[in-house]
Short mmCIF file of C-alpha atoms in Angstrom, two decimals:
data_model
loop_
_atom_site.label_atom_id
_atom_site.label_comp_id
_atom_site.label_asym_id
_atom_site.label_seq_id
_atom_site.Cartn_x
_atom_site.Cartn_y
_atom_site.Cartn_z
CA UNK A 1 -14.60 -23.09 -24.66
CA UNK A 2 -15.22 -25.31 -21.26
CA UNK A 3 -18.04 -22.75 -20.34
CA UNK A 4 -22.18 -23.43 -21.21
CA UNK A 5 -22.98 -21.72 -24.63
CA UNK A 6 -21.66 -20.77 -28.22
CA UNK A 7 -18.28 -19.77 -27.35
CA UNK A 8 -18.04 -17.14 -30.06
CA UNK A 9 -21.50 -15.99 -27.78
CA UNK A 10 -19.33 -15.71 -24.85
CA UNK A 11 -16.43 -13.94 -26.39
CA UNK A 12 -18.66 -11.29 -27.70
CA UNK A 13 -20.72 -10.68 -24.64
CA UNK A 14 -17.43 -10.35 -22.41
CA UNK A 15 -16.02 -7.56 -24.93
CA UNK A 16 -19.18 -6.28 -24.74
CA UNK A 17 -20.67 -6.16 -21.22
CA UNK A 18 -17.04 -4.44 -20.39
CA UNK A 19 -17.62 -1.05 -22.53
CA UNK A 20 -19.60 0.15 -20.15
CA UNK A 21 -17.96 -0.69 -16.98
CA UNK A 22 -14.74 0.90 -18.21
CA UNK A 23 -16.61 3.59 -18.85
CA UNK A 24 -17.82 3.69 -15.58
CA UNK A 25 -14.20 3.86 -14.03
CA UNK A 26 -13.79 7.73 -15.30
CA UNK A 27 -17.00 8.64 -13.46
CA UNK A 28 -16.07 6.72 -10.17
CA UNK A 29 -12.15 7.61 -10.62
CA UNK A 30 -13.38 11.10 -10.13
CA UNK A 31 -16.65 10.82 -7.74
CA UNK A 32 -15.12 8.30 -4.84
CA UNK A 33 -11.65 8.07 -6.10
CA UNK A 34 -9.09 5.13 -7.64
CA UNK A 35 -8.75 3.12 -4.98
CA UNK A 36 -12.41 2.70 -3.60
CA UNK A 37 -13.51 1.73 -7.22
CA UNK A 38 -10.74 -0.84 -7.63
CA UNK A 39 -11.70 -2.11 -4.36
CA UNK A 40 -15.75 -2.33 -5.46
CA UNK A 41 -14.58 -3.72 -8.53
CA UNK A 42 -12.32 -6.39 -7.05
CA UNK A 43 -14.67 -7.72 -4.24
CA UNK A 44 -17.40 -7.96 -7.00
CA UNK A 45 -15.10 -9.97 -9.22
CA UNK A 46 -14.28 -11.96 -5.66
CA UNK A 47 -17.91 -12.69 -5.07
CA UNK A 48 -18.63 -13.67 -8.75
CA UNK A 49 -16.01 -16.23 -8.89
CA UNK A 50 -16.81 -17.72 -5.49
CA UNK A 51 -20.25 -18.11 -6.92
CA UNK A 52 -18.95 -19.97 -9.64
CA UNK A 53 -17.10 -21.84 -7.61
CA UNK A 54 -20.18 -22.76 -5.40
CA UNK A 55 -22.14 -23.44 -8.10
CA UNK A 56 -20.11 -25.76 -9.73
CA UNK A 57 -20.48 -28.07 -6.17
CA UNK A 58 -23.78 -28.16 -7.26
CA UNK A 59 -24.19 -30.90 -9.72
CA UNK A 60 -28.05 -30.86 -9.76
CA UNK A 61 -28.82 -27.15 -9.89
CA UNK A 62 -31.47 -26.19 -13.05
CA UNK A 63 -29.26 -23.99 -15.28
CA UNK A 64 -26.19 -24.52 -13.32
CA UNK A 65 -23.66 -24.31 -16.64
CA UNK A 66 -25.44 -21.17 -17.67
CA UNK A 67 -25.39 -19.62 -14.56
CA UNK A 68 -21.49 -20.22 -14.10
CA UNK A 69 -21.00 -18.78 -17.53
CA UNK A 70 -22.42 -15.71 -16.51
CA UNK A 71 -20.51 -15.70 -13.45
CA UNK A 72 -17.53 -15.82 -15.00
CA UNK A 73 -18.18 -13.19 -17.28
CA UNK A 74 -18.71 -10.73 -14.73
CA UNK A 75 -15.81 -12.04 -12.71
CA UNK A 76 -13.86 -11.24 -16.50
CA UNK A 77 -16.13 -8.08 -16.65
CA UNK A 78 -15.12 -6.48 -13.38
CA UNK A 79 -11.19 -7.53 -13.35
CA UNK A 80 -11.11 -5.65 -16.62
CA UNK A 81 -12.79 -2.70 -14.78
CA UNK A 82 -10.06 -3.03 -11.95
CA UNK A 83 -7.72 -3.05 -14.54
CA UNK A 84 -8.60 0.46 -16.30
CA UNK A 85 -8.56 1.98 -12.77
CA UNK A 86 -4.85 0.63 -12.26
CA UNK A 87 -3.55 2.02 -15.34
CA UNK A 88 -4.77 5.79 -13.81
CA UNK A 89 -2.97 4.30 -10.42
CA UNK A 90 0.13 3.38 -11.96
CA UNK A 91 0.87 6.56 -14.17
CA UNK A 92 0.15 9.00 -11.03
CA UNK A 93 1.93 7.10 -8.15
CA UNK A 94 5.27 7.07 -9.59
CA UNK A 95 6.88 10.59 -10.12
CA UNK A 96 8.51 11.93 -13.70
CA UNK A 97 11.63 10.04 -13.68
CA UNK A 98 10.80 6.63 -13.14
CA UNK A 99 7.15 6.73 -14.40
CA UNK A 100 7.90 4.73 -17.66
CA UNK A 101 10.06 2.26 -15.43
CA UNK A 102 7.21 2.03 -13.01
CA UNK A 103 4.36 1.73 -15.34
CA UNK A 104 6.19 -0.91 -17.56
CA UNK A 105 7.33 -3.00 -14.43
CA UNK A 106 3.42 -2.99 -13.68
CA UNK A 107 2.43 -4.26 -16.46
CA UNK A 108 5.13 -6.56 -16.94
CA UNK A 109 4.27 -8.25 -13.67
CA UNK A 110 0.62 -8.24 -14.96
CA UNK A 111 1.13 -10.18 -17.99
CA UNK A 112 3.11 -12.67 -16.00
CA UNK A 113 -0.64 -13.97 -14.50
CA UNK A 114 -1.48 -14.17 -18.50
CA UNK A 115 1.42 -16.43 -19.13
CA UNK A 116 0.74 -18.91 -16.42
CA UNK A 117 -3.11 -19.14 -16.19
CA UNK A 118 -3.38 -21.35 -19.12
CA UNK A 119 -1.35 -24.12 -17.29
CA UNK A 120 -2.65 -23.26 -14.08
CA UNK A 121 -6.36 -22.82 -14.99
CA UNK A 122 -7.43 -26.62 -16.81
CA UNK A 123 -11.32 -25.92 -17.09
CA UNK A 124 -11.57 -29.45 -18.88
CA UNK A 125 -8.95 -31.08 -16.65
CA UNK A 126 -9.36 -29.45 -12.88
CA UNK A 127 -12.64 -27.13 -12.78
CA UNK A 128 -12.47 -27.35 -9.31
CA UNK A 129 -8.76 -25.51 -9.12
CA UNK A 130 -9.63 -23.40 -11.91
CA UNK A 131 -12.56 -21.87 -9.98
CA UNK A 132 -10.45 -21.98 -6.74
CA UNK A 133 -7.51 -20.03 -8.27
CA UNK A 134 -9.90 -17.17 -9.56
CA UNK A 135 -11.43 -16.82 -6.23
CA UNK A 136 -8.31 -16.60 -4.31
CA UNK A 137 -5.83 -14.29 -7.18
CA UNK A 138 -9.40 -11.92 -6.52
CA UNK A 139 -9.27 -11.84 -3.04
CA UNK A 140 -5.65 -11.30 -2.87
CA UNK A 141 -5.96 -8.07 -5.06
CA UNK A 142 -8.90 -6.71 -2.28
CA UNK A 143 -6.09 -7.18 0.01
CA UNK A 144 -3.55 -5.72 -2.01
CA UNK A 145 -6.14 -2.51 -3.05
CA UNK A 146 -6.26 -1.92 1.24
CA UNK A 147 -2.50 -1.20 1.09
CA UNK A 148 -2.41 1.42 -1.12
CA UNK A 149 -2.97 5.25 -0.73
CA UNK A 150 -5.28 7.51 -2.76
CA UNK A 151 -4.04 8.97 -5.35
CA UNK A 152 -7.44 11.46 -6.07
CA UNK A 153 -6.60 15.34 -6.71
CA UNK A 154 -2.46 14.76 -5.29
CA UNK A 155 -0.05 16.54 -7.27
CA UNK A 156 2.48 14.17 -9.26
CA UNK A 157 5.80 14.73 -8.87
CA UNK A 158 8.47 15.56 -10.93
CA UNK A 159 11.54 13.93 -9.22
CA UNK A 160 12.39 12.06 -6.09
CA UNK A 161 13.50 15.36 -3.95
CA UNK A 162 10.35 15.15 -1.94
CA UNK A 163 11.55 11.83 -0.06
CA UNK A 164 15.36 13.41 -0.07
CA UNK A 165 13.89 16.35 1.40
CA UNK A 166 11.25 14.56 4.02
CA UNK A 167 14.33 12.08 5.29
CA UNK A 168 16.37 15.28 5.76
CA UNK A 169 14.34 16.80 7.63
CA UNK A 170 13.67 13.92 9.91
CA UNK A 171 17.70 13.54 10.13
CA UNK A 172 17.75 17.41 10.98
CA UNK A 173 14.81 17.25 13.63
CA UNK A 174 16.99 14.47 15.24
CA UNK A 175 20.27 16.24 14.87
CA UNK A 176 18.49 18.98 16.50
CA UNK A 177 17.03 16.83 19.23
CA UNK A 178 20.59 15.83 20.19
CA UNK A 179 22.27 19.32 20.43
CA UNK A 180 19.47 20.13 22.49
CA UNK A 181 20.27 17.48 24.71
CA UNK A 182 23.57 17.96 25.01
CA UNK A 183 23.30 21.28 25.54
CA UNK A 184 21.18 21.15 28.40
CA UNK A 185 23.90 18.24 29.95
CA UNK A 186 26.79 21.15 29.26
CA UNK A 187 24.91 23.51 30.74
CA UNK A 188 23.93 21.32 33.76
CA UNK A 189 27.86 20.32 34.50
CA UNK A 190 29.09 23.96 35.14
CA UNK A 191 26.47 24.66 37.98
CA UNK A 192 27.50 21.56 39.57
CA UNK A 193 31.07 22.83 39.59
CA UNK A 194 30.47 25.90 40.50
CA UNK A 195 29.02 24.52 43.72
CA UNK A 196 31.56 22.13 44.54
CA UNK A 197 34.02 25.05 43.87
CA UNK A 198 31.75 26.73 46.28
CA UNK A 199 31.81 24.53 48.79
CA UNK A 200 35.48 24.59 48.71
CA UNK A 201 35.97 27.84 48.86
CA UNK A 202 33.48 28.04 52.07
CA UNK A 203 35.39 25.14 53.27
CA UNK A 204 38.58 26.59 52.75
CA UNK A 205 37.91 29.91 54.27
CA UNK A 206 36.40 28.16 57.26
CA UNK A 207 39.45 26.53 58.11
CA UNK A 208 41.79 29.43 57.72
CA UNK A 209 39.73 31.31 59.91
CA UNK A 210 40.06 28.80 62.57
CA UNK A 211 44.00 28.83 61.63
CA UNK A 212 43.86 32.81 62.05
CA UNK A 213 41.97 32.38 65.55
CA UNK A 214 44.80 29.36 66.86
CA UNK A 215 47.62 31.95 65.96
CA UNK A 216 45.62 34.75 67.94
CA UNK A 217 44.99 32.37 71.24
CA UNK A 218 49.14 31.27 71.26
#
């Protein structure tokens, strides 16, 4: 209701304007994959808020309230984009078992941000931290898209034996590293007893010679 225009105008053209976009996600989804279209779709939604948030410095800028409105219903536009691409995201990166529990922890972090942003985000009060917030909660989530992995034409899993099974075979490839090691220091010990055994068998023959040879001379 703090935004330029009929705010029944506003409501209609944000439901709107976002058919299409969604849309859009199960073209891109499929053509670049899930996470460069959340990424598009989250610096766009970065940009359009920052805009707001520049043009709102601007006190004497012709159509200034109309052009913030529009801003911010593209920011809206394009977070709701993001959005449809993280509910393919969140039902393929968790396997079988715990893809309810996933899913449903996912959004229930997600509606936490729809709790607090009407006490964080005061259009009438604060405009200036209202715009600030938007910009920097977008920007965050381009950071957060960069740590994820595709999730494009991978096979879901069932269960959890694919981790079980990759840390036992690190845990056997070390194990194995180990015996090997040791092995070689076993088998390095007996030569080196075997020639001081050697050398005291030279040594000792040596000497009884040269007892043998005293016995001869008396």
């Amino acid at each position: 209701s703090s935004l330029a225009g009929n705010v029944y105008l506003n409501m209609f053209l944000v439901e709107a304007i976002e058919i299409p976009f969604i849309m859009a996600t199960y073209y891109f989804n499929n053509c670049i994959g899930r996470r460069y279209t959340a990424l598009v779709y989250f610096c766009l939604a970065t940009t359009s808020a920052f805009l707001a948030f520049v043009f709102h410095l601007v006190p004497h800028l012709p159509h200034r309230d109309m052009i913030i409105t529009m801003m911010c219903i593209c920011c809206r536009t394009f977070v709701a984009g993001a959005a449809a691409v993280f509910i393919v995201v969140s039902t393929e990166v968790y396997p079988t078992v715990i893809r309810t529990l996933g899913f449903g922890a996912a959004n229930t972090a997600a509606k936490v941000g729809g709790v607090l942003a009407p006490f964080v985000i005061k259009m009438d009060a604060i405009p200036n931290v209202a715009y600030s917030v938007m910009f920097v909660t977008c920007g965050l989530c381009v950071v957060a898209v960069l740590s994820l992995h595709e999730t494009k034409n991978l096979v879901m899993e069932d269960t959890l034996e694919v981790e079980n099974s990759i840390n036992s075979n690190v845990s056997s490839f070390n194990s194995s590293q180990e015996r090997t090691k040791s092995l070689r220091r076993s088998a390095s010990q007996p030569r080196i007893i075997i020639d001081f055994d050697t050398d005291l068998i030279h040594h000792r023959s040596y000497s009884e010679f040269e007892d043998d040879k005293d016995d001869e001379s008396d």
